[in-house]
Amino acid sequence: MRQIDADLAGTRGAGGGSEGRQAADLAAARRTLGIEIEGLQMLAAALEGALGTAIMDTVAAVREARGRVIVTGIGKSGHICRKIAATLASTGTPAFFVHPSEASHGDLGMITPDDIVIAMSWSGESSELASILAYSRRFRVPLVAVTSNAASTLGRAADIVLEMPKVPEACPHGLAPTTSTMMQLAIGDALAISLLESRGFTAQDFRVFHPGGKLGASLKLVRDVMHQGHAVPLAPLGTLMREAILLMNQRGFGCLGVLRDDGRLAGIVTDGDLRRHIGDDLLTRKVDEVMTRRPKVIRPDALVASAMELLNSSQITALLVVENERPIGIVHMHDLLRLGVA
């Protein structure tokens, strides 16, 4: 214990106290991000050359494949591969991760000739990938290499090579994969979004794969959560305010939609309108004189997340749902909070 205490004291002294140590820590964090940002900038610049052509070829090959995308890699690259496979799968491109070591013990049976393999190795010389490389060549499974060395074993075996710029790691010893894995992740995201857009993958398609949690709730449609029919507070032009207020209290949304003779929305009476027009004659006035014209409304096919954003930005608590200029429902902030959107 005395030795540990002495070591800690020495560390504090070398750093000029806690403030000096904190400054050094922050400097290391800034340096790390700076090096990784430079790596991403080099990656973006490389897209103007051969890497860009390889990206387009990869997107075309994946789009034309009848099977799934098999993403594989070992070590830190393997962790990145798991994330890339998950991103692909959730954005409309069926994909999964195959561990290269497990592939040698039976998991090669998960790969079919209809699939396409994306293998990641910064050096391109990861021996654990040998079985998958041999298998892909034997059964003519298309192989895409993501590596910094096109002349490596992986690069030479591949049908398409995404050659990454050679950049220094953010690790001061040049050992811990940092900048390299950041660039691998970015390439994976670039492929996933390119495929998403080329397939015309929509927010509603995304919803199918994300039914749970806050994300799933925010991807619901307004029509799925709105109140309809008799629950919607509506009254025609010419209605006296005493009747309007009674109806607002009965429905409990703090507002009342005002209709034209043809059923189109003419305006809305809100609690705020009541406060602005408070006076001895309020109850005898007509809704026409009190209502807000051009109220905030939302379409039934809008995302619940859009409704929440509109409620927050407009600082209101309820939205009338309008289709062809006619109110067909109402959605309240409390409904969205119960769903877990916020």
Tab-separated table of C-alpha atoms in Angstrom:
chain	number	residue	atom	x	y	z
A	1	MET	CA	0.000	0.000	0.000
A	2	ARG	CA	2.841	2.420	0.837
A	3	GLN	CA	4.377	1.806	-2.586
A	4	ILE	CA	1.031	2.471	-4.339
A	5	ASP	CA	0.561	5.665	-2.337
A	6	ALA	CA	4.060	6.752	-3.292
A	7	ASP	CA	3.394	6.051	-6.965
A	8	LEU	CA	0.180	8.067	-6.857
A	9	ALA	CA	1.936	10.930	-5.151
A	10	GLY	CA	4.637	10.842	-7.778
A	11	THR	CA	2.038	10.953	-10.558
A	12	ARG	CA	0.348	13.954	-8.999
A	13	GLY	CA	3.683	15.695	-8.599
A	14	ALA	CA	4.761	14.986	-12.164
A	15	GLY	CA	1.535	16.465	-13.474
A	16	GLY	CA	1.783	19.648	-11.435
A	17	GLY	CA	-1.100	18.608	-9.174
A	18	SER	CA	-4.649	17.642	-10.061
A	19	GLU	CA	-5.103	20.666	-12.339
A	20	GLY	CA	-2.012	19.729	-14.316
A	21	ARG	CA	-3.175	16.132	-14.611
A	22	GLN	CA	-6.629	17.227	-15.790
A	23	ALA	CA	-5.085	19.542	-18.387
A	24	ALA	CA	-2.934	16.663	-19.660
A	25	ASP	CA	-5.972	14.378	-19.827
A	26	LEU	CA	-7.931	16.951	-21.820
A	27	ALA	CA	-4.987	17.487	-24.143
A	28	ALA	CA	-4.825	13.736	-24.814
A	29	ALA	CA	-8.549	13.663	-25.565
A	30	ARG	CA	-8.234	16.595	-27.975
A	31	ARG	CA	-5.226	15.031	-29.672
A	32	THR	CA	-7.086	11.734	-30.098
A	33	LEU	CA	-10.093	13.386	-31.699
A	34	GLY	CA	-7.873	15.546	-33.874
A	35	ILE	CA	-5.990	12.540	-35.259
A	36	GLU	CA	-9.219	10.631	-35.866
A	37	ILE	CA	-10.805	13.639	-37.593
A	38	GLU	CA	-7.772	13.861	-39.876
A	39	GLY	CA	-8.208	10.172	-40.670
A	40	LEU	CA	-11.854	10.708	-41.631
A	41	GLN	CA	-10.895	13.690	-43.760
A	42	MET	CA	-8.350	11.559	-45.611
A	43	LEU	CA	-10.988	8.869	-46.047
A	44	ALA	CA	-13.437	11.399	-47.523
A	45	ALA	CA	-10.741	12.670	-49.889
A	46	ALA	CA	-9.973	9.105	-51.008
A	47	LEU	CA	-13.585	8.765	-52.197
A	48	GLU	CA	-12.665	11.045	-55.092
A	49	GLY	CA	-10.381	8.314	-56.424
A	50	ALA	CA	-10.205	4.535	-56.495
A	51	LEU	CA	-11.986	4.138	-53.164
A	52	GLY	CA	-15.042	5.917	-54.535
A	53	THR	CA	-15.162	3.570	-57.519
A	54	ALA	CA	-14.830	0.566	-55.192
A	55	ILE	CA	-17.679	1.879	-53.012
A	56	MET	CA	-19.963	2.140	-56.053
A	57	ASP	CA	-18.978	-1.355	-57.178
A	58	THR	CA	-19.677	-2.731	-53.686
A	59	VAL	CA	-23.110	-1.095	-53.462
A	60	ALA	CA	-24.004	-2.516	-56.883
A	61	ALA	CA	-22.754	-5.991	-55.944
A	62	VAL	CA	-24.670	-6.038	-52.648
A	63	ARG	CA	-27.824	-4.731	-54.287
A	64	GLU	CA	-27.660	-7.461	-56.944
A	65	ALA	CA	-26.878	-10.292	-54.508
A	66	ARG	CA	-29.787	-12.671	-53.946
A	67	GLY	CA	-28.589	-13.637	-50.474
A	68	ARG	CA	-27.270	-11.793	-47.450
A	69	VAL	CA	-24.205	-9.769	-46.587
A	70	ILE	CA	-21.757	-11.712	-44.418
A	71	VAL	CA	-19.508	-9.349	-42.463
A	72	THR	CA	-16.401	-10.816	-40.875
A	73	GLY	CA	-13.283	-9.692	-39.064
A	74	ILE	CA	-11.188	-10.478	-35.993
A	75	GLY	CA	-10.222	-8.476	-32.910
A	76	LYS	CA	-11.227	-4.812	-32.889
A	77	SER	CA	-12.159	-5.073	-36.558
A	78	GLY	CA	-14.539	-7.857	-35.562
A	79	HIS	CA	-16.320	-5.577	-33.100
A	80	ILE	CA	-16.729	-2.999	-35.858
A	81	CYS	CA	-18.030	-5.714	-38.185
A	82	ARG	CA	-20.784	-6.632	-35.711
A	83	LYS	CA	-21.973	-3.041	-35.683
A	84	ILE	CA	-21.855	-2.757	-39.474
A	85	ALA	CA	-23.869	-5.966	-39.881
A	86	ALA	CA	-26.470	-4.629	-37.441
A	87	THR	CA	-26.676	-1.294	-39.275
A	88	LEU	CA	-27.077	-3.007	-42.648
A	89	ALA	CA	-29.789	-5.312	-41.323
A	90	SER	CA	-31.757	-2.468	-39.760
A	91	THR	CA	-31.655	-0.375	-42.931
A	92	GLY	CA	-32.996	-2.904	-45.400
A	93	THR	CA	-29.929	-5.000	-46.298
A	94	PRO	CA	-30.105	-8.490	-44.722
A	95	ALA	CA	-26.764	-9.077	-43.022
A	96	PHE	CA	-25.105	-10.856	-40.133
A	97	PHE	CA	-21.685	-11.266	-38.558
A	98	VAL	CA	-19.714	-14.501	-38.831
A	99	HIS	CA	-16.770	-14.914	-36.471
A	100	PRO	CA	-13.798	-16.091	-38.558
A	101	SER	CA	-12.598	-18.557	-35.910
A	102	GLU	CA	-16.056	-20.116	-35.563
A	103	ALA	CA	-16.251	-20.303	-39.360
A	104	SER	CA	-13.462	-22.909	-39.237
A	105	HIS	CA	-15.590	-25.030	-36.900
A	106	GLY	CA	-18.827	-25.270	-38.831
A	107	ASP	CA	-20.116	-21.733	-39.308
A	108	LEU	CA	-18.971	-21.742	-42.932
A	109	GLY	CA	-22.251	-23.588	-43.481
A	110	MET	CA	-24.018	-20.275	-42.810
A	111	ILE	CA	-22.560	-18.818	-46.024
A	112	THR	CA	-24.205	-19.646	-49.354
A	113	PRO	CA	-23.173	-18.903	-52.963
A	114	ASP	CA	-25.986	-16.319	-53.111
A	115	ASP	CA	-24.356	-14.269	-50.331
A	116	ILE	CA	-21.622	-11.664	-50.472
A	117	VAL	CA	-18.782	-11.468	-47.938
A	118	ILE	CA	-17.304	-8.221	-46.593
A	119	ALA	CA	-14.059	-9.001	-44.760
A	120	MET	CA	-12.244	-6.392	-42.681
A	121	SER	CA	-8.586	-6.444	-41.716
A	122	TRP	CA	-6.450	-3.311	-41.463
A	123	SER	CA	-3.271	-5.189	-42.364
A	124	GLY	CA	-5.030	-7.635	-44.649
A	125	GLU	CA	-2.959	-10.436	-43.130
A	126	SER	CA	-5.225	-11.717	-40.331
A	127	SER	CA	-4.613	-15.466	-40.401
A	128	GLU	CA	-8.015	-16.168	-38.823
A	129	LEU	CA	-9.679	-15.096	-42.097
A	130	ALA	CA	-7.981	-17.837	-44.121
A	131	SER	CA	-10.865	-20.315	-43.947
A	132	ILE	CA	-13.464	-17.786	-45.090
A	133	LEU	CA	-11.215	-16.553	-47.895
A	134	ALA	CA	-10.615	-20.091	-49.153
A	135	TYR	CA	-14.307	-20.953	-48.862
A	136	SER	CA	-15.405	-17.833	-50.754
A	137	ARG	CA	-12.961	-18.597	-53.579
A	138	ARG	CA	-13.907	-22.271	-53.756
A	139	PHE	CA	-17.652	-21.622	-53.987
A	140	ARG	CA	-17.412	-18.330	-55.888
A	141	VAL	CA	-18.964	-16.239	-53.145
A	142	PRO	CA	-18.258	-12.563	-53.974
A	143	LEU	CA	-15.654	-11.129	-51.606
A	144	VAL	CA	-15.154	-7.474	-50.668
A	145	ALA	CA	-12.001	-6.565	-48.740
A	146	VAL	CA	-11.765	-3.542	-46.450
A	147	THR	CA	-8.052	-3.065	-45.742
A	148	SER	CA	-5.264	-0.528	-45.850
A	149	ASN	CA	-3.140	-2.830	-48.007
A	150	ALA	CA	-4.541	-3.904	-51.389
A	151	ALA	CA	-1.427	-6.045	-51.957
A	152	SER	CA	-2.097	-8.094	-48.812
A	153	THR	CA	-3.394	-11.663	-48.746
A	154	LEU	CA	-6.950	-10.363	-48.219
A	155	GLY	CA	-6.616	-7.716	-50.902
A	156	ARG	CA	-5.268	-10.120	-53.515
A	157	ALA	CA	-8.038	-12.649	-52.831
A	158	ALA	CA	-10.914	-10.144	-53.043
A	159	ASP	CA	-13.132	-9.290	-56.000
A	160	ILE	CA	-13.426	-5.692	-54.790
A	161	VAL	CA	-10.948	-3.892	-52.544
A	162	LEU	CA	-11.875	-0.871	-50.450
A	163	GLU	CA	-8.336	0.329	-49.769
A	164	MET	CA	-8.248	2.691	-46.812
A	165	PRO	CA	-5.695	5.503	-46.552
A	166	LYS	CA	-2.776	4.635	-44.308
A	167	VAL	CA	-3.045	6.874	-41.263
A	168	PRO	CA	-1.447	6.952	-37.806
A	169	GLU	CA	-3.380	5.531	-34.888
A	170	ALA	CA	-4.428	7.984	-32.188
A	171	CYS	CA	-2.723	5.695	-29.677
A	172	PRO	CA	0.620	7.395	-28.845
A	173	HIS	CA	2.351	4.021	-29.195
A	174	GLY	CA	0.730	3.375	-32.580
A	175	LEU	CA	-0.615	0.067	-31.253
A	176	ALA	CA	-4.244	0.309	-30.106
A	177	PRO	CA	-6.644	0.356	-33.095
A	178	THR	CA	-8.274	3.778	-32.901
A	179	THR	CA	-8.135	5.831	-36.094
A	180	SER	CA	-8.255	2.634	-38.151
A	181	THR	CA	-11.409	1.307	-36.497
A	182	MET	CA	-13.048	4.740	-36.722
A	183	MET	CA	-12.437	4.688	-40.483
A	184	GLN	CA	-13.743	1.127	-40.800
A	185	LEU	CA	-16.906	2.128	-38.994
A	186	ALA	CA	-17.330	5.163	-41.242
A	187	ILE	CA	-16.935	3.025	-44.382
A	188	GLY	CA	-19.568	0.636	-43.049
A	189	ASP	CA	-21.976	3.495	-42.407
A	190	ALA	CA	-21.283	4.918	-45.864
A	191	LEU	CA	-22.137	1.567	-47.465
A	192	ALA	CA	-25.291	1.146	-45.365
A	193	ILE	CA	-26.661	4.607	-46.166
A	194	SER	CA	-25.761	4.305	-49.858
A	195	LEU	CA	-27.689	1.027	-49.981
A	196	LEU	CA	-30.571	2.508	-47.991
A	197	GLU	CA	-30.967	5.351	-50.448
A	198	SER	CA	-30.481	3.211	-53.543
A	199	ARG	CA	-33.224	0.836	-52.346
A	200	GLY	CA	-35.604	3.706	-51.556
A	201	PHE	CA	-35.763	2.537	-47.930
A	202	THR	CA	-38.226	4.796	-46.059
A	203	ALA	CA	-38.862	5.709	-42.446
A	204	GLN	CA	-41.836	3.344	-42.504
A	205	ASP	CA	-39.603	0.509	-43.703
A	206	PHE	CA	-37.256	1.405	-40.844
A	207	ARG	CA	-40.186	1.164	-38.435
A	208	VAL	CA	-40.753	-2.487	-39.367
A	209	PHE	CA	-37.315	-3.386	-37.965
A	210	HIS	CA	-37.536	-1.093	-34.904
A	211	PRO	CA	-40.900	-1.752	-33.213
A	212	GLY	CA	-39.630	-1.417	-29.648
A	213	GLY	CA	-38.496	1.346	-27.311
A	214	LYS	CA	-38.433	5.082	-27.864
A	215	LEU	CA	-37.334	4.704	-31.488
A	216	GLY	CA	-40.207	2.366	-32.270
A	217	ALA	CA	-42.665	4.747	-30.624
A	218	SER	CA	-41.361	7.759	-32.552
A	219	LEU	CA	-41.767	5.839	-35.830
A	220	LYS	CA	-45.474	5.228	-35.328
A	221	LEU	CA	-47.851	7.240	-37.473
A	222	VAL	CA	-50.088	9.948	-36.082
A	223	ARG	CA	-53.143	8.023	-37.317
A	224	ASP	CA	-52.102	5.138	-35.048
A	225	VAL	CA	-52.340	7.239	-31.883
A	226	MET	CA	-54.853	10.031	-32.611
A	227	HIS	CA	-58.286	10.342	-30.987
A	228	GLN	CA	-61.099	10.095	-33.507
A	229	GLY	CA	-64.844	10.442	-33.920
A	230	HIS	CA	-66.898	11.900	-31.080
A	231	ALA	CA	-63.741	12.469	-28.992
A	232	VAL	CA	-62.540	15.238	-31.325
A	233	PRO	CA	-63.693	18.690	-30.079
A	234	LEU	CA	-65.330	20.385	-33.079
A	235	ALA	CA	-67.986	23.068	-33.550
A	236	PRO	CA	-69.271	25.072	-36.530
A	237	LEU	CA	-68.698	28.757	-37.207
A	238	GLY	CA	-71.249	30.850	-35.352
A	239	THR	CA	-71.152	28.762	-32.185
A	240	LEU	CA	-71.466	30.885	-29.029
A	241	MET	CA	-68.448	30.830	-26.758
A	242	ARG	CA	-70.500	29.590	-23.778
A	243	GLU	CA	-71.219	26.421	-25.776
A	244	ALA	CA	-67.658	26.234	-27.072
A	245	ILE	CA	-66.168	26.405	-23.566
A	246	LEU	CA	-68.554	23.705	-22.356
A	247	LEU	CA	-67.476	21.445	-25.220
A	248	MET	CA	-63.782	22.163	-24.582
A	249	ASN	CA	-64.234	21.125	-20.947
A	250	GLN	CA	-66.077	17.952	-21.925
A	251	ARG	CA	-63.428	16.790	-24.396
A	252	GLY	CA	-60.491	17.748	-22.185
A	253	PHE	CA	-57.938	18.694	-24.876
A	254	GLY	CA	-57.819	22.415	-24.100
A	255	CYS	CA	-58.905	23.373	-27.610
A	256	LEU	CA	-61.781	23.338	-30.070
A	257	GLY	CA	-61.649	23.031	-33.859
A	258	VAL	CA	-63.964	25.409	-35.725
A	259	LEU	CA	-65.535	24.151	-38.958
A	260	ARG	CA	-66.817	25.806	-42.101
A	261	ASP	CA	-70.153	24.716	-43.554
A	262	ASP	CA	-68.389	22.231	-45.847
A	263	GLY	CA	-66.478	20.620	-42.967
A	264	ARG	CA	-63.134	22.257	-43.688
A	265	LEU	CA	-61.152	23.633	-40.767
A	266	ALA	CA	-61.603	27.385	-40.300
A	267	GLY	CA	-59.630	27.851	-37.085
A	268	ILE	CA	-59.094	26.733	-33.511
A	269	VAL	CA	-60.034	28.074	-30.086
A	270	THR	CA	-57.426	27.343	-27.423
A	271	ASP	CA	-56.980	28.056	-23.748
A	272	GLY	CA	-54.647	30.853	-24.825
A	273	ASP	CA	-57.405	32.421	-26.937
A	274	LEU	CA	-59.708	32.359	-23.913
A	275	ARG	CA	-57.140	34.195	-21.796
A	276	ARG	CA	-56.555	36.779	-24.515
A	277	HIS	CA	-60.282	37.513	-24.889
A	278	ILE	CA	-61.326	37.260	-21.258
A	279	GLY	CA	-63.995	39.797	-20.375
A	280	ASP	CA	-67.620	40.286	-19.441
A	281	ASP	CA	-68.847	39.616	-22.974
A	282	LEU	CA	-66.733	36.522	-23.781
A	283	LEU	CA	-69.573	34.038	-23.250
A	284	THR	CA	-71.884	35.884	-25.660
A	285	ARG	CA	-69.323	36.223	-28.438
A	286	LYS	CA	-69.012	33.756	-31.311
A	287	VAL	CA	-66.086	31.433	-31.925
A	288	ASP	CA	-65.453	33.339	-35.165
A	289	GLU	CA	-64.297	36.357	-33.128
A	290	VAL	CA	-62.062	34.443	-30.727
A	291	MET	CA	-60.484	31.628	-32.764
A	292	THR	CA	-56.950	31.511	-34.130
A	293	ARG	CA	-56.964	31.262	-37.893
A	294	ARG	CA	-54.398	29.057	-39.678
A	295	PRO	CA	-53.762	26.808	-36.648
A	296	LYS	CA	-50.906	24.332	-36.401
A	297	VAL	CA	-52.113	20.975	-37.765
A	298	ILE	CA	-50.562	17.663	-38.792
A	299	ARG	CA	-51.271	14.974	-41.373
A	300	PRO	CA	-52.409	11.491	-40.287
A	301	ASP	CA	-49.509	9.857	-42.151
A	302	ALA	CA	-46.885	11.988	-40.364
A	303	LEU	CA	-44.545	10.338	-37.873
A	304	VAL	CA	-45.329	10.660	-34.188
A	305	ALA	CA	-41.809	12.090	-33.803
A	306	SER	CA	-42.813	14.928	-36.156
A	307	ALA	CA	-45.895	15.621	-34.054
A	308	MET	CA	-43.769	15.846	-30.906
A	309	GLU	CA	-41.328	18.229	-32.586
A	310	LEU	CA	-44.188	20.476	-33.758
A	311	LEU	CA	-45.790	20.504	-30.320
A	312	ASN	CA	-42.490	21.416	-28.674
A	313	SER	CA	-41.443	24.061	-31.189
A	314	SER	CA	-44.903	25.706	-31.166
A	315	GLN	CA	-45.228	25.430	-27.370
A	316	ILE	CA	-48.697	23.904	-27.621
A	317	THR	CA	-50.172	20.724	-26.144
A	318	ALA	CA	-52.520	19.427	-28.854
A	319	LEU	CA	-52.662	19.171	-32.651
A	320	LEU	CA	-55.674	18.675	-34.864
A	321	VAL	CA	-55.078	15.954	-37.456
A	322	VAL	CA	-56.214	17.183	-40.857
A	323	GLU	CA	-56.744	15.375	-44.152
A	324	ASN	CA	-57.970	17.251	-47.255
A	325	GLU	CA	-58.425	20.346	-45.042
A	326	ARG	CA	-60.882	18.467	-42.813
A	327	PRO	CA	-60.085	17.518	-39.192
A	328	ILE	CA	-60.277	13.768	-38.647
A	329	GLY	CA	-58.583	13.463	-35.271
A	330	ILE	CA	-56.565	15.071	-32.509
A	331	VAL	CA	-53.316	14.120	-30.799
A	332	HIS	CA	-52.249	15.408	-27.386
A	333	MET	CA	-48.819	15.783	-25.828
A	334	HIS	CA	-49.823	13.399	-23.029
A	335	ASP	CA	-50.561	10.654	-25.581
A	336	LEU	CA	-47.012	10.931	-26.924
A	337	LEU	CA	-45.486	11.007	-23.458
A	338	ARG	CA	-47.328	7.815	-22.566
A	339	LEU	CA	-45.906	6.192	-25.694
A	340	GLY	CA	-42.400	7.136	-24.575
A	341	VAL	CA	-41.655	9.368	-27.559
A	342	ALA	CA	-40.178	12.194	-25.475
